Coordinates of C-alpha atoms (C1' of nucleotides) in Angstrom, one line a residue:
Chain A
X1 CA 44.8 -53.8 -5.7
X2 CA 42.3 -56.2 -4.0
X3 CA 43.0 -56.2 -0.1
X4 CA 41.0 -59.3 0.4
X5 CA 42.6 -62.5 1.2
X6 CA 43.9 -64.1 -2.0
X7 CA 43.2 -67.9 -2.3
X8 CA 46.4 -69.9 -1.8
X9 CA 45.8 -71.9 -5.0
X10 CA 46.2 -68.5 -7.0
X11 CA 49.3 -67.8 -5.2
X12 CA 50.7 -71.1 -6.3
X13 CA 50.0 -70.3 -10.0
X14 CA 51.8 -67.3 -10.0
X15 CA 55.2 -68.4 -9.9
X16 CA 54.5 -70.5 -13.0
X17 CA 53.1 -67.5 -14.7
X18 CA 56.5 -65.6 -13.8
X19 CA 58.3 -68.4 -15.1
X20 CA 56.8 -68.7 -18.3
X21 CA 56.8 -64.7 -18.9
X22 CA 60.5 -64.7 -17.9
X23 CA 61.2 -67.3 -20.8
X24 CA 58.9 -65.3 -23.2
X25 CA 61.0 -62.1 -22.4
X26 CA 64.2 -64.1 -22.8
X27 CA 63.2 -64.7 -26.5
X28 CA 62.4 -61.1 -26.8
X29 CA 58.8 -61.2 -26.8
X30 CA 57.3 -57.9 -25.6
X31 CA 53.4 -58.8 -25.1
X32 CA 51.2 -61.7 -24.8
X33 CA 47.8 -62.5 -24.2
X34 CA 45.8 -64.7 -21.4
X35 CA 45.1 -67.0 -24.5
X36 CA 49.0 -67.6 -25.3
X37 CA 50.2 -67.4 -21.8
X38 CA 47.6 -70.1 -20.9
X39 CA 48.5 -72.4 -23.8
X40 CA 52.0 -72.0 -22.7
X41 CA 51.2 -73.2 -19.1
X42 CA 48.4 -75.5 -19.6
X43 CA 45.9 -73.3 -17.8
X44 CA 42.6 -71.8 -19.4
X45 CA 42.7 -68.1 -20.5
X46 CA 39.7 -67.2 -18.3
X47 CA 41.8 -68.3 -15.1
X48 CA 44.8 -66.5 -16.1
X49 CA 42.8 -63.3 -16.3
X50 CA 40.9 -63.7 -13.1
X51 CA 44.3 -64.5 -11.4
X52 CA 45.9 -61.7 -12.4
X53 CA 43.0 -59.3 -11.9
X54 CA 43.2 -60.0 -8.4
X55 CA 46.0 -57.8 -8.1
X56 CA 45.2 -54.8 -10.3
X57 CA 44.5 -54.1 -14.1
X58 CA 47.7 -54.9 -15.7
X59 CA 46.2 -55.7 -19.2
X60 CA 45.0 -53.6 -22.1
X61 CA 41.8 -54.7 -24.0
X62 CA 42.6 -55.5 -27.4
X63 CA 46.5 -55.8 -27.0
X64 CA 46.8 -58.2 -24.0
X65 CA 49.7 -57.7 -21.4
X66 CA 53.1 -56.0 -21.6
X67 CA 55.5 -58.8 -20.5
X68 CA 58.0 -56.5 -18.8
X69 CA 55.4 -54.8 -17.0
X70 CA 53.6 -57.8 -15.9
X71 CA 56.9 -59.4 -14.8
X72 CA 57.7 -56.3 -12.7
X73 CA 54.0 -56.5 -11.1
X74 CA 54.3 -60.2 -10.5
X75 CA 57.9 -60.0 -9.0
X76 CA 56.4 -57.2 -6.5
X77 CA 53.4 -59.3 -5.7
X78 CA 55.5 -62.5 -5.1
X79 CA 58.2 -60.1 -3.4
X80 CA 61.1 -61.5 -5.5
X81 CA 61.8 -58.1 -6.9
X82 CA 64.6 -58.2 -4.1
X83 CA 67.1 -60.9 -3.1
X84 CA 66.2 -63.2 -0.3
X85 CA 69.1 -65.0 1.8
X86 CA 68.6 -68.6 2.2
X87 CA 70.4 -71.4 3.9
X88 CA 71.0 -75.1 3.0
X89 CA 70.8 -77.5 5.9
X90 CA 72.5 -80.8 5.1
X91 CA 75.6 -81.0 2.9
X92 CA 74.9 -84.4 1.4
X93 CA 74.5 -84.7 -2.4
X94 CA 71.3 -83.0 -2.4
X95 CA 72.7 -80.1 -0.6
X96 CA 75.7 -80.0 -2.8
X97 CA 73.6 -79.7 -6.0
X98 CA 71.5 -76.9 -4.5
X99 CA 74.6 -75.1 -3.5
X100 CA 75.8 -75.1 -6.8
X101 CA 72.6 -74.4 -8.6
X102 CA 72.9 -71.4 -10.8
X103 CA 69.1 -70.7 -11.1
X104 CA 68.5 -69.0 -7.6
X105 CA 69.8 -65.6 -8.1
X106 CA 67.9 -64.7 -11.3
X107 CA 64.7 -65.6 -9.4
X108 CA 65.2 -63.8 -6.1
X109 CA 67.3 -66.1 -3.9
X110 CA 70.9 -66.0 -2.6
X111 CA 72.4 -69.0 -0.8
X112 CA 74.6 -67.7 2.0
X113 CA 75.1 -70.5 4.3
X114 CA 75.3 -74.5 4.3
X115 CA 75.2 -76.4 7.5
X116 CA 75.9 -80.1 8.4
X117 CA 76.4 -82.2 11.6
X118 CA 79.1 -84.4 10.0
X119 CA 82.4 -83.3 11.3
X120 CA 84.2 -84.5 8.3
X121 CA 82.2 -82.1 6.0
X122 CA 82.6 -79.1 8.4
X123 CA 85.2 -76.6 7.0
X124 CA 84.9 -78.0 3.4
X125 CA 84.0 -75.4 0.6
X126 CA 81.3 -75.9 -1.7
X127 CA 81.8 -73.3 -4.5
X128 CA 81.8 -69.9 -2.7
X129 CA 80.3 -71.5 0.6
X130 CA 82.1 -73.3 3.6
X131 CA 80.2 -76.0 5.4
X132 CA 79.2 -74.8 8.8
X133 CA 78.5 -76.7 12.1
X134 CA 74.9 -77.2 12.5
X135 CA 75.5 -76.6 16.4
X136 CA 76.0 -72.9 15.3
X137 CA 72.8 -72.5 13.1
X138 CA 70.5 -71.1 15.5
X139 CA 73.0 -68.4 16.4
X140 CA 73.9 -67.7 12.8
X141 CA 70.5 -67.6 11.4
X142 CA 69.2 -65.4 14.4
X143 CA 72.2 -63.1 13.8
X144 CA 71.6 -62.6 10.1
X145 CA 67.8 -62.6 10.1
X146 CA 67.6 -65.3 7.6
X147 CA 63.8 -66.4 6.9
X148 CA 64.1 -69.1 4.3
X149 CA 65.8 -72.8 4.7
X150 CA 66.2 -75.5 2.5
X151 CA 66.2 -79.0 4.1
X152 CA 68.3 -81.8 2.4
X153 CA 68.8 -84.0 5.6
X154 CA 67.5 -87.4 6.5
X155 CA 63.5 -87.5 7.4
X156 CA 64.8 -88.8 10.9
X157 CA 66.1 -85.8 12.1
X158 CA 64.0 -83.4 9.9
X159 CA 61.5 -82.4 12.5
X160 CA 63.8 -81.5 15.4
X161 CA 65.8 -79.5 12.8
X162 CA 62.7 -77.8 11.7
X163 CA 61.9 -76.8 15.5
X164 CA 65.3 -75.6 15.7
X165 CA 65.0 -73.3 12.5
X166 CA 61.6 -72.2 13.5
X167 CA 62.9 -71.1 17.0
X168 CA 65.7 -69.2 15.0
X169 CA 63.0 -67.1 12.9
X170 CA 62.8 -69.2 9.9
X171 CA 59.5 -68.7 8.1
X172 CA 59.7 -70.7 4.9
X173 CA 61.2 -74.2 4.5
X174 CA 61.6 -75.9 1.3
X175 CA 61.5 -79.8 2.3
X176 CA 63.5 -82.4 0.3
X177 CA 63.1 -84.8 3.3
X178 CA 60.3 -87.5 2.9
X179 CA 58.2 -86.5 6.0
X180 CA 55.3 -84.0 6.9
X181 CA 56.5 -81.5 9.1
X182 CA 54.7 -79.8 11.8
X183 CA 55.2 -76.2 12.0
X184 CA 53.3 -73.2 13.5
X185 CA 50.7 -71.5 11.2
X186 CA 52.9 -68.5 10.3
X187 CA 55.3 -70.9 8.6
X188 CA 55.2 -72.2 5.3
X189 CA 56.7 -75.6 4.0
X190 CA 56.9 -76.6 0.5
X191 CA 57.4 -80.4 -0.2
X192 CA 59.6 -81.5 -2.7
X193 CA 60.9 -84.9 -2.3
X194 CA 60.9 -86.8 -5.6
X195 CA 59.8 -90.1 -4.5
X196 CA 56.4 -88.6 -3.4
X197 CA 56.2 -87.0 -6.6
X198 CA 56.7 -89.9 -8.5
X199 CA 54.3 -91.9 -6.9
X200 CA 51.4 -89.5 -7.8
X201 CA 52.2 -90.1 -11.4
X202 CA 52.4 -94.1 -11.1
X203 CA 48.8 -94.1 -10.3
X204 CA 48.2 -92.9 -13.9
X205 CA 50.6 -95.5 -15.7
Chain B
X1 CA 36.2 -100.4 -5.1
X2 CA 34.8 -97.5 -6.8
X3 CA 35.2 -97.5 -10.5
X4 CA 34.3 -93.8 -11.2
X5 CA 37.2 -91.4 -11.9
X6 CA 38.9 -90.3 -8.6
X7 CA 39.8 -86.5 -8.5
X8 CA 43.1 -85.9 -9.0
X9 CA 43.5 -83.8 -5.6
X10 CA 42.8 -87.1 -4.0
X11 CA 45.6 -88.8 -5.9
X12 CA 48.0 -86.2 -4.9
X13 CA 47.3 -86.6 -1.2
X14 CA 47.7 -90.5 -1.3
X15 CA 51.4 -90.4 -1.2
X16 CA 51.6 -88.2 1.4
X17 CA 49.3 -90.6 3.7
X18 CA 51.5 -93.5 2.5
X19 CA 54.7 -91.5 3.5
X20 CA 53.2 -90.8 7.1
X21 CA 51.9 -94.4 7.5
X22 CA 55.3 -95.8 6.5
X23 CA 57.0 -93.7 9.3
X24 CA 54.5 -94.9 11.7
X25 CA 55.3 -98.5 10.5
X26 CA 58.8 -97.8 11.0
X27 CA 58.3 -96.7 14.5
X28 CA 56.5 -100.0 15.2
X29 CA 53.1 -98.5 15.4
X30 CA 50.3 -101.1 14.1
X31 CA 46.9 -99.0 13.9
X32 CA 46.0 -95.2 13.5
X33 CA 42.7 -93.3 13.1
X34 CA 41.8 -90.7 10.7
X35 CA 42.3 -88.3 13.6
X36 CA 45.9 -89.2 14.2
X37 CA 46.8 -89.4 10.6
X38 CA 45.1 -85.9 9.8
X39 CA 47.3 -84.3 12.8
X40 CA 50.5 -86.0 11.4
X41 CA 49.9 -84.5 7.6
X42 CA 48.0 -81.5 8.4
X43 CA 44.6 -82.7 6.9
X44 CA 41.3 -82.9 8.5
X45 CA 40.2 -86.4 9.6
X46 CA 36.9 -86.2 7.5
X47 CA 39.0 -85.7 4.6
X48 CA 41.3 -88.6 5.2
X49 CA 38.2 -90.9 5.6
X50 CA 36.5 -89.6 2.5
X51 CA 39.7 -90.0 0.4
X52 CA 40.6 -93.4 1.7
X53 CA 37.0 -94.6 1.3
X54 CA 36.8 -93.8 -2.5
X55 CA 39.0 -97.1 -2.8
X56 CA 37.1 -99.3 -0.3
X57 CA 36.2 -99.9 3.3
X58 CA 39.8 -100.4 4.5
X59 CA 38.9 -99.3 8.2
X60 CA 37.1 -100.5 11.2
X61 CA 34.6 -98.5 13.3
X62 CA 36.0 -98.3 16.8
X63 CA 39.5 -99.1 16.1
X64 CA 40.4 -97.3 12.9
X65 CA 43.0 -98.5 10.3
X66 CA 45.5 -101.3 10.5
X67 CA 48.7 -99.7 9.3
X68 CA 50.3 -102.6 7.5
X69 CA 47.1 -103.3 5.6
X70 CA 46.6 -99.7 4.6
X71 CA 50.2 -99.3 3.5
X72 CA 49.4 -102.5 1.3
X73 CA 46.2 -101.0 -0.2
X74 CA 47.8 -97.6 -0.8
X75 CA 51.0 -99.1 -2.3
X76 CA 48.6 -101.2 -4.7
X77 CA 46.3 -98.0 -5.7
X78 CA 49.3 -96.1 -6.4
X79 CA 50.8 -99.0 -8.2
X80 CA 54.1 -98.8 -6.1
X81 CA 53.7 -102.3 -4.9
X82 CA 56.3 -103.0 -7.6
X83 CA 59.5 -101.5 -8.6
X84 CA 59.3 -99.1 -11.6
X85 CA 62.5 -98.6 -13.5
X86 CA 63.4 -94.8 -13.9
X87 CA 65.9 -92.8 -15.9
X88 CA 67.7 -89.9 -15.2
X89 CA 68.2 -87.1 -18.2
X90 CA 71.2 -85.0 -17.4
X91 CA 74.3 -85.9 -15.4
X92 CA 74.9 -82.5 -13.8
X93 CA 74.9 -81.7 -9.8
X94 CA 71.0 -82.5 -9.7
X95 CA 71.3 -85.7 -11.9
X96 CA 74.1 -86.9 -9.7
X97 CA 72.3 -86.1 -6.4
X98 CA 69.4 -88.2 -7.8
X99 CA 71.4 -91.0 -9.0
X100 CA 72.9 -91.4 -5.4
X101 CA 69.7 -91.0 -3.8
X102 CA 68.9 -93.8 -1.4
X103 CA 65.3 -93.2 -0.9
X104 CA 64.0 -94.5 -4.1
X105 CA 64.1 -98.4 -3.8
X106 CA 61.8 -98.5 -0.5
X107 CA 59.4 -96.4 -2.3
X108 CA 59.0 -98.3 -5.6
X109 CA 61.8 -96.9 -8.0
X110 CA 65.0 -98.2 -9.6
X111 CA 67.0 -95.9 -11.2
X112 CA 68.6 -97.7 -14.3
X113 CA 70.2 -95.3 -16.6
X114 CA 71.7 -91.6 -16.8
X115 CA 72.1 -89.7 -19.8
X116 CA 73.9 -86.6 -20.8
X117 CA 75.2 -84.9 -24.0
X118 CA 78.4 -83.8 -22.7
X119 CA 81.1 -86.1 -24.1
X120 CA 83.2 -85.4 -21.0
X121 CA 80.6 -87.1 -18.9
X122 CA 79.6 -89.9 -21.0
X123 CA 81.5 -93.2 -19.7
X124 CA 82.0 -91.9 -16.2
X125 CA 80.5 -93.9 -13.3
X126 CA 77.9 -92.7 -10.9
X127 CA 77.6 -95.1 -8.2
X128 CA 76.4 -98.3 -10.1
X129 CA 75.6 -96.4 -13.1
X130 CA 77.5 -95.2 -16.2
X131 CA 76.5 -92.0 -17.9
X132 CA 75.3 -92.8 -21.4
X133 CA 75.2 -90.6 -24.5
X134 CA 71.8 -88.9 -24.9
X135 CA 72.0 -89.8 -28.6
X136 CA 71.2 -93.4 -27.6
X137 CA 68.4 -92.5 -25.2
X138 CA 65.6 -92.9 -27.5
X139 CA 66.8 -96.6 -28.4
X140 CA 67.5 -97.3 -24.8
X141 CA 64.0 -96.3 -23.6
X142 CA 62.3 -98.1 -26.1
X143 CA 64.1 -101.1 -25.9
X144 CA 63.8 -101.3 -22.1
X145 CA 60.1 -100.0 -21.9
X146 CA 60.9 -97.6 -19.4
X147 CA 57.7 -95.1 -18.6
X148 CA 59.3 -92.7 -15.9
X149 CA 62.1 -90.0 -16.3
X150 CA 63.6 -87.4 -14.1
X151 CA 64.7 -84.3 -16.0
X152 CA 67.5 -82.4 -14.6
X153 CA 68.8 -80.5 -17.7
X154 CA 68.8 -76.7 -18.8
X155 CA 65.2 -75.2 -19.4
X156 CA 66.6 -74.5 -22.7
X157 CA 66.6 -77.9 -23.8
X158 CA 64.0 -79.5 -21.8
X159 CA 61.0 -79.3 -24.4
X160 CA 63.0 -80.8 -27.1
X161 CA 64.2 -83.7 -24.7
X162 CA 60.8 -84.0 -23.4
X163 CA 59.5 -84.5 -27.2
X164 CA 62.2 -87.2 -27.6
X165 CA 61.0 -89.0 -24.3
X166 CA 57.5 -89.0 -25.3
X167 CA 58.6 -90.5 -28.5
X168 CA 60.4 -93.0 -27.0
X169 CA 57.2 -94.1 -24.8
X170 CA 57.8 -92.3 -21.5
X171 CA 54.4 -91.5 -19.7
X172 CA 55.7 -89.5 -16.5
X173 CA 58.2 -86.9 -16.2
X174 CA 59.5 -85.4 -13.0
X175 CA 60.9 -81.9 -14.1
X176 CA 63.6 -80.3 -12.3
X177 CA 63.9 -77.5 -15.1
X178 CA 62.2 -74.2 -14.6
X179 CA 60.0 -74.4 -17.4
X180 CA 56.3 -75.5 -18.1
X181 CA 56.5 -78.4 -20.6
X182 CA 53.8 -79.2 -23.2
X183 CA 53.1 -82.9 -23.4
X184 CA 50.3 -85.1 -24.8
X185 CA 47.3 -85.6 -22.6
X186 CA 48.3 -89.3 -21.4
X187 CA 51.7 -88.0 -20.3
X188 CA 52.3 -86.8 -16.8
X189 CA 54.3 -84.1 -15.6
X190 CA 55.5 -83.0 -11.9
X191 CA 57.3 -79.9 -11.5
X192 CA 59.9 -79.9 -8.7
X193 CA 62.2 -76.7 -9.6
X194 CA 63.3 -75.2 -6.3
X195 CA 63.3 -71.6 -7.3
X196 CA 59.5 -71.7 -8.3
X197 CA 58.6 -73.5 -4.9
X198 CA 60.5 -70.7 -2.9
X199 CA 58.5 -67.9 -4.9
X200 CA 55.3 -69.2 -3.7
X201 CA 56.5 -68.8 0.1
X202 CA 58.0 -65.4 -0.3
X203 CA 54.4 -64.0 -1.1
X204 CA 53.6 -64.8 2.6
X205 CA 56.7 -63.4 4.1
Chain C
dT1 C1' 36.3 -47.7 -37.3
dA2 C1' 36.8 -53.0 -36.7
dG3 C1' 39.0 -56.4 -34.5
dA4 C1' 40.9 -58.1 -30.6
dT5 C1' 41.3 -58.8 -25.7
dT6 C1' 40.7 -57.8 -21.0
dG7 C1' 38.1 -57.4 -16.3
dT8 C1' 34.1 -59.0 -14.2
dT9 C1' 29.7 -61.1 -13.5
dA10 C1' 26.8 -65.1 -13.0
dA11 C1' 26.3 -70.0 -13.7
dT12 C1' 28.5 -74.1 -13.1
dC13 C1' 31.1 -77.3 -11.2
dG14 C1' 33.9 -79.6 -7.7
dA15 C1' 35.8 -79.9 -2.9
dT16 C1' 35.6 -79.7 2.1
dT17 C1' 33.3 -80.0 6.1
dA18 C1' 29.9 -81.2 9.7
dA19 C1' 27.1 -84.5 11.3
dC20 C1' 25.7 -88.9 12.3
dA21 C1' 23.8 -93.9 11.6
dA22 C1' 26.3 -97.9 11.6
dT23 C1' 29.3 -101.2 13.6
dC24 C1' 33.5 -102.8 15.5
Chain D
dT1 C1' 27.6 -103.3 26.7
dA2 C1' 29.9 -98.8 26.2
dG3 C1' 33.1 -96.1 23.8
dA4 C1' 35.2 -95.0 19.6
dT5 C1' 35.7 -94.4 14.9
dT6 C1' 34.6 -95.5 10.3
dG7 C1' 31.8 -94.5 6.0
dT8 C1' 28.6 -91.8 3.9
dT9 C1' 25.1 -88.3 3.3
dA10 C1' 23.6 -83.5 2.6
dA11 C1' 25.2 -78.5 3.5
dT12 C1' 28.5 -75.4 2.8
dC13 C1' 32.1 -73.5 0.7
dG14 C1' 35.3 -72.5 -2.8
dA15 C1' 37.2 -72.6 -7.7
dT16 C1' 36.5 -72.5 -12.7
dT17 C1' 34.2 -71.5 -16.8
dA18 C1' 31.4 -69.2 -20.1
dA19 C1' 29.9 -65.0 -21.7
dC20 C1' 30.0 -60.5 -22.8
dA21 C1' 30.2 -55.3 -21.9
dA22 C1' 34.0 -52.4 -21.9
dT23 C1' 37.6 -50.4 -24.2
dC24 C1' 42.0 -50.4 -26.3

DNA sequence: TAGATTGTTAATCGATTAACAATC
DNA sequence: TAGATTGTTAATCGATTAACAATC
């Protein structure tokens, strides 16, 4: 295990490998090679080997990687060998969709609360969850020690809500709002608003 | 205007600049500097200047950039100075949320069709749209010349659906399904599944 | 053993930063 | 004019690739 700082760009690729390996495992495949994995995710075999070797010697010359073993290791590295509690902020259409999304638990996440400031939404059930008042958010998050939030609120209120979340101890934010957030260095943000991603592709059309 | 190939990483940043500038414009601000824009998006001033200068001399020494002018130029470069028709494939919770999303039109996109294979969904209205049979998708897309699709279907059927879309002429796919898609070189894919993005951040927790 | 594939090194390639002349 | 800020160059830094000894 290399104790040096791992480049962020490598960390970005690990969940992609994990996703592809999980898929192979679901199909009953037991081993793979850097070549095969690379073809499945569109990354060179050399880069896959280099990336994985940052964390240990997980492969075998001649035979490649054991999929169950590599899955275990990648989950451990990414800390998704456990279940993280996550909150949703904003109970609009996108918040609803995330609250009902079935793909989180298998990948390390458990949505435990959803908040909104709209009185007409507070108290309503979404699956197993009940929409809570955003005024209670800071206390609820502090008390539960939650570190991860998904933001599905208008851009206009996203920065102030982020400031509140940071005060409450949140360290990771998945941001659906179309705005760059200013956060302290130890807080991570991932941007996931659809229009921004579409606008990257139109350049090439 | 530089006719050389622009690095993809620069193209990735342009929509982020566009988003921040749009926000400044909404707040009535007329000019900005590479310094100020950089602070707002978390990128160095030197890099902002370098990125923008790939496409022309859009700033003025001493005063910086005119926001309306730079907005125009960036929209032109990214080809979002027009309205692109977009389809949604999959009328589940995420498809619904996207169909109702109000943030597309201002940023160059118009959702014109939504498809599903579930007979109980076909014919139902979502806002102005009616869910159509996915069996008709290839013909509908070909006839309308649509180039952009958003995929909100299960991973299991994502690759085959992608193959259909590519056959129909689609060149840009925003993929919400947790799977790497294999597409020809001239087709772009952006990955936007929430669990993969969350898994990147847990590494740092 | 022979074939396959890893982990790693060195070379190449590309991106970022610092600095500053040009100029508004 | 003086101050500010761009656009661009050169230097630095970091990532990717190619190649191959090690070894399963």
